[in-house]
Amino acid sequence: MTIAAEAETGRDEDRVAGLVERLLDEHPPSSTDKREFLGAQFDAGLAWIHFDEGHGGLGLNPGLQKIVQERLAKAGAPHPYPRNPIGYGMGAPTVFTHGSEEQRDRYLRPLFTGEEVWCQLFSEPGAGSDVASLATRAVRDGDEWVVNGQKVWTTLAHLARFGMLVARTDPSQPKHKGMTYFVVDMHDPGVEVRPLRQITGEAEFNEVYFTDVRIPDAERLGDIGEGWRVSLTTLMNERVSIGGSVPGRGSGLIGMVVQAWKDLGHDDPARRDDLMRLWTRAEALRLTNWRASQNRRLGTPGPEGSIGKLGMADLNKELTAFWVDLQGAAGMLYGSYEMSRPATAMSFDNAQKAFLRCRANSIEGGTSEVMRNILGERILGLPGDVRTDRELPWSEVPRS
Ligand SMILES: Cc1cc2nc3c(=O)[nH]c(=O)nc-3n(C[C@H](O)[C@H](O)[C@H](O)COP(=O)(O)OP(=O)(O)OC[C@H]3O[C@@H](n4cnc5c(N)ncnc54)[C@H](O)[C@@H]3O)c2cc1C
């Protein structure tokens, strides 16, 4: 880095730190309503620091977001992620990157404050890992599109105001070329949301049926037929959103496990070795994610996001199994299996629920096998997976 660039970065850091202090002075988190605080954070350009001014950002290097997050966490400020994980982690970068000025103005602020929850309508019964083979149809009718089809595993669709929908608009094109991306109003009478119950007993995700749902063409994100390109922005951000967080050292899941170790009074040296190994892996993953976030100058993550996602899925499974083991026989008790509709996704406050919920980490946001394929092909340069349907028109690909 040149001296001039370093000085520039230093000035930006000071500016960001000053803005955060001002936000905290004018809106003390302990006495300010959550939404009001998040609205003020957005207006100060501290929501996503690399977004434009007026759209929740300051047009600065995304690496500086860490200054905001660390200071706000220390001050006990609210975070938008728990209420709106899909909107905050994936919807916002997709709208910012591909949306029109009107869409950015309309969607970003209420998404950040949590007034409007978003969901991701990609997966279908016949299209999960190979999401580009999806079959939900959108047919143009004047200034609108008419959508029919079914999505599945849609996290928080029961709370969502808007959904990120990818639909097939030209079946005569090969699968990656005939899709288009839309923002869909989840309150449309043609949208039906049905709960899907998970191993935890909760129904955090859903099936979603579309029957003659009309979407104005102005709610398209990106060009017609460019749905795959737009989807990649969502998917790359999804991996980082799920597996790329950089919490403080020793916090998050590893912090909960260490706390349980202390609370339960364990001191056996063999188990301590196991705990240390897990702690070291958690720290290595945290630092890897930190490095990736520092390198991400332009904001849109690349294949490096798959490293964090893969590492986190394996580690969380082992951490939660260890946490349950620490409980001894009590680890087999599970409270209630009554079905409930949670207001957040991926949350847990005890070992048993964490153990069950984390089984899904190697499936959601792209499976671990698919992450390994991406790393093999795009980072290590290994030969590609076998893809026989890549050039065929989607309508001619055999499917069950
Ligand atoms: C908790 C949870 C929340 C989710 N939330 C959402 C959501 O909000 N929105 C949404 O759209 N989707 C969501 N999903 C769906 C998720 O993205 C898919 O489940 C995932 O992409 C896998 O697709 P699939 O379930 O159809 O499995 P499949 O794609 O059928 O895969 C089955 C098995 O085959 C393996 N496999 C598939 N292809 C390959 C390959 N090329 N090479 C090697 N192995 C392969 C997979 O790894 C897997 O083990 C969620 C899933 C979960 C578990």
Short mmCIF file of C-alpha atoms in Angstrom, two decimals, residues 13-347:
data_model
loop_
_atom_site.label_atom_id
_atom_site.label_comp_id
_atom_site.label_asym_id
_atom_site.label_seq_id
_atom_site.Cartn_x
_atom_site.Cartn_y
_atom_site.Cartn_z
CA GLU A 13 -11.09 4.81 9.82
CA ASP A 14 -11.19 7.98 11.90
CA ARG A 15 -14.26 9.20 10.06
CA VAL A 16 -16.10 5.91 10.59
CA ALA A 17 -15.10 5.72 14.26
CA GLY A 18 -16.33 9.32 14.74
CA LEU A 19 -19.67 8.57 13.09
CA VAL A 20 -20.18 5.51 15.28
CA GLU A 21 -19.54 7.54 18.46
CA ARG A 22 -22.00 10.17 17.29
CA LEU A 23 -24.63 7.53 16.55
CA LEU A 24 -24.19 6.09 20.05
CA ASP A 25 -24.32 9.54 21.70
CA GLU A 26 -27.46 10.60 19.88
CA HIS A 27 -29.21 7.20 20.16
CA PRO A 28 -28.05 5.40 23.32
CA PRO A 29 -28.89 1.70 22.70
CA SER A 30 -30.17 1.19 26.25
CA SER A 31 -32.91 3.80 25.88
CA THR A 32 -33.61 3.72 22.11
CA ASP A 33 -36.17 1.55 20.36
CA LYS A 34 -34.43 -1.15 18.24
CA ARG A 35 -35.93 -0.06 14.92
CA GLU A 36 -35.24 3.59 15.61
CA PHE A 37 -31.60 2.76 16.37
CA LEU A 38 -31.20 0.70 13.20
CA GLY A 39 -32.88 3.43 11.16
CA ALA A 40 -30.41 5.98 12.55
CA GLN A 41 -27.52 3.60 11.80
CA PHE A 42 -28.75 3.26 8.22
CA ASP A 43 -29.13 7.04 7.82
CA ALA A 44 -25.59 7.58 9.14
CA GLY A 45 -24.24 5.31 6.37
CA LEU A 46 -23.13 2.68 8.87
CA ALA A 47 -25.42 -0.17 7.75
CA TRP A 48 -23.23 -1.47 4.90
CA ILE A 49 -20.28 0.86 4.74
CA HIS A 50 -19.43 -0.02 1.11
CA PHE A 51 -22.92 0.85 -0.20
CA ASP A 52 -23.54 4.34 -1.63
CA GLU A 53 -24.35 7.32 0.52
CA GLY A 54 -28.13 7.55 0.89
CA HIS A 55 -28.45 3.77 0.66
CA GLY A 56 -27.07 2.84 4.07
CA GLY A 57 -23.41 3.28 3.19
CA LEU A 58 -20.54 5.72 2.72
CA GLY A 59 -18.95 4.25 -0.41
CA LEU A 60 -15.96 3.03 1.64
CA ASN A 61 -13.92 -0.17 1.82
CA PRO A 62 -16.10 -2.98 3.28
CA GLY A 63 -13.22 -3.94 5.61
CA LEU A 64 -14.08 -0.84 7.67
CA GLN A 65 -17.44 -2.38 8.63
CA LYS A 66 -15.56 -4.28 11.33
CA ILE A 67 -14.95 -1.01 13.22
CA VAL A 68 -18.71 -0.40 13.25
CA GLN A 69 -19.67 -3.93 14.27
CA GLU A 70 -17.14 -4.19 17.09
CA ARG A 71 -17.99 -0.84 18.65
CA LEU A 72 -21.76 -1.36 18.35
CA ALA A 73 -21.55 -4.87 19.82
CA LYS A 74 -19.57 -3.50 22.78
CA ALA A 75 -22.20 -0.82 23.33
CA GLY A 76 -25.01 -3.40 23.30
CA ALA A 77 -26.61 -2.00 20.12
CA PRO A 78 -29.17 -4.09 18.21
CA HIS A 79 -28.09 -6.06 15.11
CA PRO A 80 -30.35 -6.56 12.07
CA TYR A 81 -29.27 -10.17 11.43
CA PRO A 82 -31.39 -12.11 13.95
CA ARG A 83 -34.70 -10.65 12.80
CA ASN A 84 -33.94 -10.61 9.08
CA PRO A 85 -30.99 -12.93 8.30
CA ILE A 86 -31.87 -13.57 4.66
CA GLY A 87 -32.71 -9.95 3.91
CA TYR A 88 -29.69 -8.53 5.70
CA GLY A 89 -27.11 -11.05 4.50
CA MET A 90 -28.34 -11.74 0.97
CA GLY A 91 -31.27 -9.56 -0.10
CA ALA A 92 -29.52 -6.26 0.54
CA PRO A 93 -26.35 -6.97 -1.47
CA THR A 94 -28.46 -8.33 -4.33
CA VAL A 95 -30.76 -5.29 -4.42
CA PHE A 96 -27.78 -2.95 -4.08
CA THR A 97 -25.81 -4.64 -6.87
CA HIS A 98 -28.58 -5.31 -9.38
CA GLY A 99 -31.57 -3.15 -8.36
CA SER A 100 -32.78 0.11 -9.90
CA GLU A 101 -32.50 3.38 -7.96
CA GLU A 102 -36.21 3.05 -7.08
CA GLN A 103 -35.70 -0.47 -5.75
CA ARG A 104 -32.72 0.56 -3.62
CA ASP A 105 -34.74 3.50 -2.23
CA ARG A 106 -37.79 1.37 -1.56
CA TYR A 107 -36.27 -1.77 -0.04
CA LEU A 108 -32.96 -1.24 1.75
CA ARG A 109 -33.98 0.83 4.78
CA PRO A 110 -37.00 -1.21 5.99
CA LEU A 111 -35.00 -4.38 5.32
CA PHE A 112 -32.20 -3.14 7.57
CA THR A 113 -34.51 -1.99 10.38
CA GLY A 114 -36.37 -5.32 10.27
CA GLU A 115 -39.72 -3.73 9.42
CA GLU A 116 -39.76 -5.90 6.29
CA VAL A 117 -38.41 -9.44 6.50
CA TRP A 118 -37.17 -11.13 3.30
CA CYS A 119 -36.94 -14.74 2.18
CA GLN A 120 -35.05 -16.58 -0.56
CA LEU A 121 -37.14 -18.50 -3.10
CA PHE A 122 -34.53 -20.54 -4.97
CA SER A 123 -34.78 -24.25 -4.02
CA GLU A 124 -37.49 -26.47 -5.50
CA PRO A 125 -38.36 -30.13 -5.00
CA GLY A 126 -36.38 -30.95 -8.18
CA ALA A 127 -33.71 -28.23 -7.91
CA GLY A 128 -31.51 -27.82 -4.83
CA SER A 129 -27.77 -28.12 -5.38
CA ASP A 130 -28.46 -27.74 -9.10
CA VAL A 131 -30.66 -24.69 -8.59
CA ALA A 132 -30.29 -23.68 -12.27
CA SER A 133 -32.55 -26.58 -13.23
CA LEU A 134 -35.54 -24.94 -11.48
CA ALA A 135 -39.01 -25.18 -13.04
CA THR A 136 -41.14 -22.37 -11.56
CA ARG A 137 -42.40 -20.46 -14.59
CA ALA A 138 -42.79 -16.71 -15.13
CA VAL A 139 -44.64 -15.72 -18.31
CA ARG A 140 -44.70 -12.14 -19.56
CA ASP A 141 -48.11 -10.45 -19.83
CA GLY A 142 -47.77 -6.78 -20.82
CA ASP A 143 -46.01 -4.92 -18.00
CA GLU A 144 -46.33 -7.88 -15.66
CA TRP A 145 -45.12 -11.45 -15.24
CA VAL A 146 -47.43 -14.29 -14.22
CA VAL A 147 -45.77 -16.82 -11.93
CA ASN A 148 -46.75 -20.45 -11.26
CA GLY A 149 -44.76 -23.11 -9.43
CA GLN A 150 -43.45 -24.37 -6.11
CA LYS A 151 -40.46 -23.54 -3.91
CA VAL A 152 -39.27 -25.44 -0.86
CA TRP A 153 -37.13 -25.02 2.28
CA THR A 154 -37.96 -21.31 2.31
CA THR A 155 -36.61 -19.99 5.61
CA LEU A 156 -38.86 -17.44 7.36
CA ALA A 157 -41.34 -17.28 4.43
CA HIS A 158 -44.08 -17.21 7.08
CA LEU A 159 -42.81 -13.80 8.25
CA ALA A 160 -41.58 -12.44 4.95
CA ARG A 161 -42.91 -9.32 3.27
CA PHE A 162 -40.75 -9.81 0.16
CA GLY A 163 -39.04 -12.75 -1.50
CA MET A 164 -36.09 -13.13 -3.87
CA LEU A 165 -37.57 -15.27 -6.59
CA VAL A 166 -35.79 -16.93 -9.50
CA ALA A 167 -38.09 -18.29 -12.20
CA ARG A 168 -37.77 -19.80 -15.67
CA THR A 169 -38.71 -17.28 -18.33
CA ASP A 170 -37.36 -19.04 -21.44
CA PRO A 171 -37.41 -22.87 -21.40
CA SER A 172 -35.92 -23.01 -24.91
CA GLN A 173 -32.58 -21.69 -23.55
CA PRO A 174 -29.99 -23.82 -21.70
CA LYS A 175 -30.76 -23.89 -17.98
CA HIS A 176 -28.43 -21.10 -16.87
CA LYS A 177 -29.60 -18.71 -19.58
CA GLY A 178 -33.40 -18.85 -19.40
CA MET A 179 -33.97 -17.62 -15.82
CA THR A 180 -34.98 -14.20 -14.50
CA TYR A 181 -34.81 -12.77 -10.98
CA PHE A 182 -37.70 -10.90 -9.31
CA VAL A 183 -38.70 -9.32 -6.02
CA VAL A 184 -42.06 -10.88 -5.15
CA ASP A 185 -44.67 -9.53 -2.76
CA MET A 186 -45.25 -12.36 -0.28
CA HIS A 187 -48.65 -10.85 0.64
CA ASP A 188 -50.01 -11.46 -2.88
CA PRO A 189 -53.15 -13.65 -2.61
CA GLY A 190 -51.60 -16.17 -5.05
CA VAL A 191 -48.71 -16.91 -2.63
CA GLU A 192 -49.40 -19.79 -0.24
CA VAL A 193 -46.93 -20.57 2.58
CA ARG A 194 -47.06 -23.98 4.30
CA PRO A 195 -44.87 -24.94 7.28
CA LEU A 196 -42.18 -27.63 7.07
CA ARG A 197 -41.20 -29.09 10.42
CA GLN A 198 -37.54 -29.70 11.21
CA ILE A 199 -35.59 -32.07 13.45
CA THR A 200 -35.61 -29.40 16.20
CA GLY A 201 -39.44 -29.56 16.31
CA GLU A 202 -39.71 -26.03 14.92
CA ALA A 203 -40.91 -25.02 11.48
CA GLU A 204 -38.38 -22.37 10.58
CA PHE A 205 -38.79 -23.02 6.88
CA ASN A 206 -41.70 -23.62 4.48
CA GLU A 207 -43.08 -24.77 1.17
CA VAL A 208 -44.25 -21.85 -0.97
CA TYR A 209 -46.79 -22.25 -3.80
CA PHE A 210 -47.35 -19.64 -6.53
CA THR A 211 -50.65 -19.59 -8.38
CA ASP A 212 -51.00 -16.90 -11.05
CA VAL A 213 -49.00 -14.41 -8.99
CA ARG A 214 -48.55 -11.16 -10.91
CA ILE A 215 -45.24 -9.34 -10.57
CA PRO A 216 -44.74 -5.93 -12.20
CA ASP A 217 -41.80 -5.89 -14.62
CA ALA A 218 -40.36 -3.01 -12.55
CA GLU A 219 -39.76 -5.60 -9.80
CA ARG A 220 -37.29 -7.52 -11.94
CA LEU A 221 -33.69 -7.52 -10.63
CA GLY A 222 -31.27 -7.53 -13.57
CA ASP A 223 -32.10 -8.18 -17.20
CA ILE A 224 -34.47 -10.80 -18.58
CA GLY A 225 -32.54 -14.09 -18.84
CA GLU A 226 -29.84 -12.84 -16.44
CA GLY A 227 -31.31 -14.57 -13.38
CA TRP A 228 -28.33 -16.86 -12.93
CA ARG A 229 -25.84 -13.98 -12.82
CA VAL A 230 -27.98 -12.14 -10.25
CA SER A 231 -28.44 -15.38 -8.25
CA LEU A 232 -24.68 -15.73 -7.93
CA THR A 233 -24.57 -12.45 -5.99
CA THR A 234 -27.16 -13.87 -3.59
CA LEU A 235 -25.45 -17.27 -3.29
CA MET A 236 -21.95 -15.89 -2.75
CA ASN A 237 -23.27 -13.59 -0.04
CA GLU A 238 -25.27 -16.46 1.46
CA ARG A 239 -22.11 -18.46 2.08
CA VAL A 240 -20.43 -15.53 3.78
CA SER A 241 -23.58 -14.69 5.72
CA ILE A 242 -23.87 -18.25 7.07
CA GLY A 243 -20.21 -19.18 7.48
CA GLY A 244 -18.14 -16.02 7.18
CA SER A 245 -18.79 -14.14 10.39
CA VAL A 246 -15.88 -12.70 12.36
CA PRO A 247 -17.03 -12.66 15.99
CA GLY A 248 -14.69 -11.61 18.81
CA ARG A 249 -12.01 -14.16 19.78
CA GLY A 250 -13.51 -16.94 21.90
CA SER A 251 -17.12 -15.76 21.42
CA GLY A 252 -20.03 -17.32 19.50
CA LEU A 253 -20.54 -21.08 19.69
CA ILE A 254 -17.04 -21.84 21.03
CA GLY A 255 -17.68 -19.29 23.79
CA MET A 256 -20.90 -21.09 24.76
CA VAL A 257 -19.08 -24.43 24.90
CA VAL A 258 -16.23 -23.04 27.03
CA GLN A 259 -18.81 -21.50 29.37
CA ALA A 260 -20.56 -24.88 29.69
CA TRP A 261 -17.18 -26.51 30.46
CA LYS A 262 -16.67 -24.03 33.32
CA ASP A 263 -20.27 -24.09 34.61
CA LEU A 264 -20.34 -27.88 34.73
CA GLY A 265 -17.00 -27.99 36.55
CA HIS A 266 -15.14 -30.24 34.09
CA ASP A 267 -11.41 -30.64 34.56
CA ASP A 268 -10.46 -33.95 32.96
CA PRO A 269 -7.24 -33.43 30.95
CA ALA A 270 -8.19 -35.67 27.99
CA ARG A 271 -11.39 -33.69 27.44
CA ARG A 272 -9.50 -30.45 27.93
CA ASP A 273 -7.27 -31.50 25.01
CA ASP A 274 -10.37 -32.03 22.87
CA LEU A 275 -11.72 -28.64 23.87
CA MET A 276 -8.41 -26.94 23.06
CA ARG A 277 -8.36 -28.57 19.62
CA LEU A 278 -11.88 -27.23 18.95
CA TRP A 279 -10.93 -23.79 20.26
CA THR A 280 -7.89 -23.70 17.96
CA ARG A 281 -9.99 -24.66 14.94
CA ALA A 282 -12.60 -22.02 15.80
CA GLU A 283 -9.86 -19.40 16.03
CA ALA A 284 -8.25 -20.50 12.75
CA LEU A 285 -11.65 -20.27 11.03
CA ARG A 286 -12.30 -16.85 12.54
CA LEU A 287 -8.94 -15.55 11.29
CA THR A 288 -9.48 -17.11 7.85
CA ASN A 289 -12.83 -15.33 7.59
CA TRP A 290 -11.25 -12.11 8.76
CA ARG A 291 -8.56 -12.34 6.08
CA ALA A 292 -11.22 -13.06 3.44
CA SER A 293 -13.26 -10.04 4.53
CA GLN A 294 -10.18 -7.79 4.39
CA ASN A 295 -9.40 -8.96 0.86
CA ARG A 296 -12.95 -8.39 -0.31
CA ARG A 297 -12.38 -4.91 -1.61
CA LEU A 298 -15.37 -4.72 -3.90
CA GLY A 299 -17.97 -6.17 -1.60
CA THR A 300 -19.10 -9.18 -3.66
CA PRO A 301 -17.48 -12.28 -2.20
CA GLY A 302 -15.80 -14.86 -4.41
CA PRO A 303 -15.23 -18.62 -4.00
CA GLU A 304 -13.26 -17.99 -0.78
CA GLY A 305 -16.69 -17.75 0.91
CA SER A 306 -16.99 -21.52 0.40
CA ILE A 307 -14.01 -22.12 2.72
CA GLY A 308 -15.70 -20.44 5.67
CA LYS A 309 -19.03 -22.14 4.93
CA LEU A 310 -17.43 -25.60 4.72
CA GLY A 311 -15.24 -25.08 7.79
CA MET A 312 -18.11 -23.75 9.87
CA ALA A 313 -20.44 -26.67 8.97
CA ASP A 314 -17.94 -29.32 10.14
CA LEU A 315 -16.81 -27.39 13.18
CA ASN A 316 -20.34 -26.58 14.42
CA LYS A 317 -21.33 -30.24 14.27
CA GLU A 318 -18.32 -31.26 16.34
CA LEU A 319 -18.66 -28.37 18.78
CA THR A 320 -22.32 -29.08 19.48
CA ALA A 321 -21.68 -32.84 19.88
CA PHE A 322 -18.96 -32.01 22.43
CA TRP A 323 -21.34 -29.58 24.19
CA VAL A 324 -24.02 -32.29 24.51
CA ASP A 325 -21.41 -34.79 25.81
CA LEU A 326 -20.44 -32.33 28.54
CA GLN A 327 -24.01 -32.59 29.91
CA GLY A 328 -23.72 -36.35 30.54
CA ALA A 329 -27.07 -38.15 30.74
CA ALA A 330 -28.93 -34.80 30.90
CA GLY A 331 -27.79 -34.24 27.31
CA MET A 332 -30.44 -36.73 26.19
CA LEU A 333 -33.34 -34.58 27.46
CA TYR A 334 -34.99 -32.23 25.00
CA GLY A 335 -37.78 -30.11 26.51
CA SER A 336 -40.67 -30.08 24.08
CA TYR A 337 -41.22 -31.22 20.48
CA GLU A 338 -44.39 -29.11 20.12
CA MET A 339 -44.25 -27.54 16.68
CA SER A 340 -43.51 -23.83 16.86
CA ARG A 341 -43.00 -21.07 14.29
CA PRO A 342 -39.83 -19.23 15.32
CA ALA A 343 -39.31 -15.54 14.70
CA THR A 344 -35.65 -16.08 13.82
CA ALA A 345 -33.61 -18.69 11.96
CA MET A 346 -30.50 -20.65 13.02
CA SER A 347 -30.92 -19.70 16.67
#
